[in-house]
Each structure stands twice: as structure tokens, then as C-alpha cells.
C-alpha positions as a LaTeX table, in Angstrom:
\begin{tabular}{lrrr}
\hline
Residue & $x$ (\AA) & $y$ (\AA) & $z$ (\AA) \\
\hline
Met1 & 0.94 & 17.17 & 12.35 \\
Thr2 & 3.26 & 14.78 & 10.50 \\
Asp3 & 3.23 & 14.24 & 6.76 \\
Leu4 & 1.49 & 10.90 & 7.34 \\
Glu5 & $-1.23$ & 12.46 & 9.49 \\
Gly6 & $-1.73$ & 15.28 & 7.00 \\
Leu7 & $-2.06$ & 12.84 & 4.11 \\
Cys8 & $-4.60$ & 10.82 & 6.08 \\
Val9 & $-6.73$ & 13.91 & 6.62 \\
Gln10 & $-6.43$ & 14.81 & 2.94 \\
Val11 & $-7.40$ & 11.30 & 1.81 \\
Ala12 & $-10.33$ & 11.11 & 4.23 \\
Arg13 & $-11.70$ & 14.50 & 3.14 \\
Arg14 & $-11.22$ & 14.00 & $-0.59$ \\
Phe15 & $-12.59$ & 10.46 & $-0.62$ \\
Ala16 & $-15.60$ & 11.45 & 1.51 \\
Ser17 & $-16.39$ & 14.40 & $-0.75$ \\
Gln18 & $-16.19$ & 12.14 & $-3.82$ \\
Gly19 & $-18.09$ & 9.26 & $-2.21$ \\
Leu20 & $-15.10$ & 6.91 & $-2.62$ \\
Thr21 & $-13.95$ & 4.07 & $-0.40$ \\
Leu22 & $-10.43$ & 2.79 & 0.24 \\
Ala23 & $-8.85$ & $-0.56$ & 1.10 \\
Thr24 & $-5.26$ & $-1.42$ & 1.98 \\
Ala25 & $-3.05$ & $-4.45$ & 1.40 \\
Glu26 & 0.01 & $-4.09$ & 3.58 \\
Ser27 & 3.15 & $-6.12$ & 4.04 \\
Leu28 & 6.15 & $-4.14$ & 5.30 \\
Thr29 & 3.87 & $-1.40$ & 6.67 \\
Gly30 & 2.12 & $-3.96$ & 8.87 \\
Gly31 & $-1.18$ & $-2.07$ & 8.99 \\
Met32 & 0.38 & 1.37 & 9.42 \\
Ile33 & $-1.60$ & 2.86 & 6.53 \\
Ala34 & $-4.97$ & 1.69 & 7.84 \\
Ser35 & $-4.02$ & 2.53 & 11.42 \\
Ala36 & $-2.97$ & 6.05 & 10.50 \\
Leu37 & $-6.20$ & 6.56 & 8.58 \\
Ala38 & $-8.18$ & 5.32 & 11.58 \\
Gly39 & $-6.85$ & 8.30 & 13.51 \\
Val40 & $-8.99$ & 10.64 & 11.39 \\
Ser41 & $-12.46$ & 11.34 & 12.72 \\
Gly42 & $-15.15$ & 10.29 & 10.24 \\
Val43 & $-12.88$ & 8.02 & 8.23 \\
Ser44 & $-15.37$ & 5.17 & 8.66 \\
Arg45 & $-17.22$ & 6.60 & 5.64 \\
Val46 & $-14.07$ & 6.01 & 3.58 \\
Leu47 & $-11.95$ & 3.16 & 4.96 \\
Lys48 & $-13.41$ & $-0.25$ & 4.13 \\
Gly49 & $-10.59$ & $-2.22$ & 5.75 \\
Gly50 & $-7.16$ & $-3.64$ & 5.25 \\
Val51 & $-5.26$ & $-6.89$ & 4.95 \\
Val52 & $-1.88$ & $-7.28$ & 6.61 \\
Ser53 & $-0.26$ & $-9.88$ & 4.41 \\
Tyr54 & 3.21 & $-10.55$ & 5.74 \\
Ala55 & 3.18 & $-14.22$ & 4.76 \\
Pro56 & 3.30 & $-15.22$ & 1.09 \\
Glu57 & 0.38 & $-17.61$ & 1.58 \\
Val58 & $-1.81$ & $-14.71$ & 2.79 \\
Lys59 & $-0.84$ & $-12.72$ & $-0.28$ \\
Arg60 & $-1.85$ & $-15.74$ & $-2.37$ \\
Asp61 & $-4.94$ & $-17.02$ & $-0.52$ \\
Val62 & $-6.53$ & $-13.74$ & 0.60 \\
Leu63 & $-5.33$ & $-11.22$ & $-1.97$ \\
Gly64 & $-5.06$ & $-13.48$ & $-5.01$ \\
Val65 & $-1.36$ & $-13.00$ & $-5.75$ \\
Ala66 & $-0.44$ & $-15.71$ & $-8.23$ \\
Gln67 & 1.83 & $-18.45$ & $-6.92$ \\
Gln68 & 3.87 & $-18.03$ & $-10.09$ \\
Val69 & 4.62 & $-14.40$ & $-9.11$ \\
Ile70 & 5.68 & $-15.50$ & $-5.63$ \\
Asp71 & 7.88 & $-18.29$ & $-7.01$ \\
Thr72 & 9.52 & $-16.31$ & $-9.83$ \\
Val73 & 9.87 & $-12.57$ & $-9.18$ \\
Gly74 & 9.02 & $-12.82$ & $-5.47$ \\
Val75 & 6.87 & $-10.88$ & $-3.04$ \\
Val76 & 9.06 & $-7.77$ & $-3.23$ \\
Ser77 & 8.16 & $-6.95$ & $-6.82$ \\
Ala78 & 5.95 & $-4.82$ & $-9.01$ \\
Pro79 & 3.71 & $-7.73$ & $-10.07$ \\
Cys80 & 3.12 & $-8.65$ & $-6.43$ \\
Ala81 & 2.28 & $-5.07$ & $-5.44$ \\
Arg82 & $-0.12$ & $-4.78$ & $-8.38$ \\
Gln83 & $-1.90$ & $-8.03$ & $-7.56$ \\
Met84 & $-2.08$ & $-7.13$ & $-3.85$ \\
Ala85 & $-3.83$ & $-3.84$ & $-4.65$ \\
Leu86 & $-6.23$ & $-5.45$ & $-7.11$ \\
Gly87 & $-6.95$ & $-8.25$ & $-4.65$ \\
Ala88 & $-7.68$ & $-5.86$ & $-1.78$ \\
Arg89 & $-9.98$ & $-3.79$ & $-3.97$ \\
Lys90 & $-11.93$ & $-6.89$ & $-4.93$ \\
Ala91 & $-11.94$ & $-8.62$ & $-1.53$ \\
Leu92 & $-13.01$ & $-5.52$ & 0.38 \\
Gly93 & $-15.28$ & $-4.03$ & $-2.28$ \\
Ala94 & $-13.52$ & $-0.67$ & $-2.34$ \\
Asp95 & $-13.32$ & 1.95 & $-5.06$ \\
Val96 & $-9.58$ & 2.43 & $-4.51$ \\
Ala97 & $-6.94$ & 0.15 & $-3.02$ \\
Val98 & $-3.28$ & 0.58 & $-2.21$ \\
Ser99 & $-0.57$ & $-1.95$ & $-1.44$ \\
Ala100 & 2.95 & $-1.87$ & $-0.04$ \\
Thr101 & 5.51 & $-4.67$ & $-0.13$ \\
Gly102 & 9.23 & $-4.34$ & 0.43 \\
Ile103 & 12.19 & $-4.56$ & 2.77 \\
Ala104 & 12.16 & $-2.26$ & 5.79 \\
Gly105 & 15.37 & $-3.64$ & 7.30 \\
Pro106 & 17.67 & $-3.57$ & 8.96 \\
Asp107 & 18.07 & $-7.15$ & 7.73 \\
Gly108 & 16.73 & $-8.91$ & 4.67 \\
Gly109 & 18.26 & $-6.85$ & 1.90 \\
Thr110 & 20.45 & $-8.20$ & $-0.87$ \\
Ala111 & 22.69 & $-6.59$ & $-3.48$ \\
Gln112 & 19.83 & $-6.87$ & $-5.99$ \\
Thr113 & 17.12 & $-5.77$ & $-3.54$ \\
Pro114 & 18.63 & $-3.62$ & $-0.81$ \\
Val115 & 16.92 & $-2.50$ & 2.38 \\
Gly116 & 14.55 & 0.34 & 1.53 \\
Thr117 & 13.33 & $-1.21$ & $-1.72$ \\
Val118 & 9.55 & $-0.92$ & $-1.72$ \\
Phe119 & 6.90 & $-1.53$ & $-4.36$ \\
Ile120 & 3.68 & 0.38 & $-3.93$ \\
Gly121 & 0.56 & $-0.40$ & $-5.92$ \\
Ala122 & $-2.65$ & 1.54 & $-6.35$ \\
Cys123 & $-5.80$ & 0.97 & $-8.34$ \\
Gly124 & $-8.96$ & 2.98 & $-8.70$ \\
Pro125 & $-11.15$ & 4.91 & $-11.12$ \\
Gly126 & $-8.05$ & 6.69 & $-12.42$ \\
Gly127 & $-6.33$ & 3.44 & $-13.36$ \\
Glu128 & $-3.61$ & 1.23 & $-11.96$ \\
Arg129 & $-0.03$ & 2.03 & $-11.15$ \\
Val130 & 2.94 & 0.50 & $-9.40$ \\
Glu131 & 6.06 & 2.32 & $-8.32$ \\
Glu132 & 9.43 & 1.01 & $-7.26$ \\
Cys133 & 10.71 & 3.22 & $-4.45$ \\
His134 & 14.05 & 3.34 & $-2.69$ \\
Phe135 & 13.71 & 4.82 & 0.77 \\
Ser136 & 16.44 & 5.39 & 3.33 \\
Gly137 & 16.58 & 5.57 & 7.09 \\
Asp138 & 15.74 & 3.16 & 9.86 \\
Arg139 & 12.96 & 0.58 & 9.79 \\
Leu140 & 10.27 & 2.95 & 11.07 \\
Ser141 & 11.28 & 5.69 & 8.67 \\
Ile142 & 11.11 & 3.35 & 5.66 \\
Arg143 & 7.69 & 2.12 & 6.76 \\
Arg144 & 6.39 & 5.68 & 7.23 \\
Gln145 & 7.75 & 6.82 & 3.86 \\
Ser146 & 6.05 & 3.81 & 2.27 \\
Ala147 & 2.73 & 4.64 & 3.94 \\
Cys148 & 2.96 & 8.26 & 2.80 \\
Arg149 & 3.68 & 7.34 & $-0.80$ \\
Ala150 & 0.83 & 4.81 & $-0.81$ \\
Leu151 & $-1.61$ & 7.52 & 0.35 \\
Glu152 & $-0.31$ & 9.93 & $-2.30$ \\
Met153 & $-0.89$ & 7.26 & $-4.93$ \\
Ala154 & $-4.40$ & 6.65 & $-3.56$ \\
Leu155 & $-5.16$ & 10.31 & $-4.24$ \\
Glu156 & $-3.72$ & 9.99 & $-7.76$ \\
Val157 & $-5.82$ & 6.98 & $-8.79$ \\
Ala158 & $-8.98$ & 8.31 & $-7.13$ \\
Gln159 & $-9.46$ & 10.73 & $-10.00$ \\
Ala160 & $-11.18$ & 9.25 & $-13.03$ \\
\hline
\end{tabular}
């Protein structure tokens, strides 16, 4: 069992035992978080759904990310990750929501925002948080590390 699979089992069990639901808002992970969770038997009691929001207009129109955030600090930012998580929680009616936005590479990085820069947001009964992460490895590795950290943060904000 990989770290991602283990975290999915942990999230599914803990959320089910607490009667909590989860939603995802994913950009660079492209649905990996929701897909990995779907591999756990019985997760339908927990997983409400997810939004894959690669395009800025989906972040804006579906998740409620402010156009000002997109135009000023950009979609790879803490404010964007925060608004994505809050938007997914509201749109999908979940108790907890997580988001991931960043640059998985190998292209797209800059000196200011290199490949592996990821912002992960989470909101739930235990509050809101956003983390700036710097992961290394190839594209798949960065995406998997992002998914794992998002699930860890889901567990953290699930506790009131």
C-alpha cells in the first residue's frame, strides 16, 4: 500500500466514524485526490465529489475564486488555494474541503515560482489553512506528494 492509498483509507475511516463528508478542488492533481479516495470501499459515505479546475475560468465560475486574485497574485497562490477549498465546500455541501493548485512540471516554472511549488488549502470544522509546499521529483511524484499533503490537511481540519 502506498502512502496515498494509506491516507485514503485513513481519511475514509475517520470521516465515516465522525459522520463527515469531503469535497475536493483540484488543479495540478487533476482529480487524483478524488480518484484515489474512490479506490476505498465504502467511501461513498464520505466523498461528496470533486471539481477539476485546470482553467482559471472554472476556478472563478465554479469555485468562486475572485477574478482579482487570478489577475493579481495568480492561480498558483495561497489566496487561490483558500478560495478553491471554500468554494468546493460550499458548492458540494461538504463538511471539509481540500484544494491543490501549483506547478507539476516539467515546464511552467519561473524563478519566482519554480516547478514543484504547490499551494494546498483545507477548510472544515477545525478551521481553514493554506500551505505553500515545495515538492521535488517528476510530474507524477509532485502530483502524488500534493495529493498526500491535501489528505493530511483534510484530517487536520476535520477536528473541531
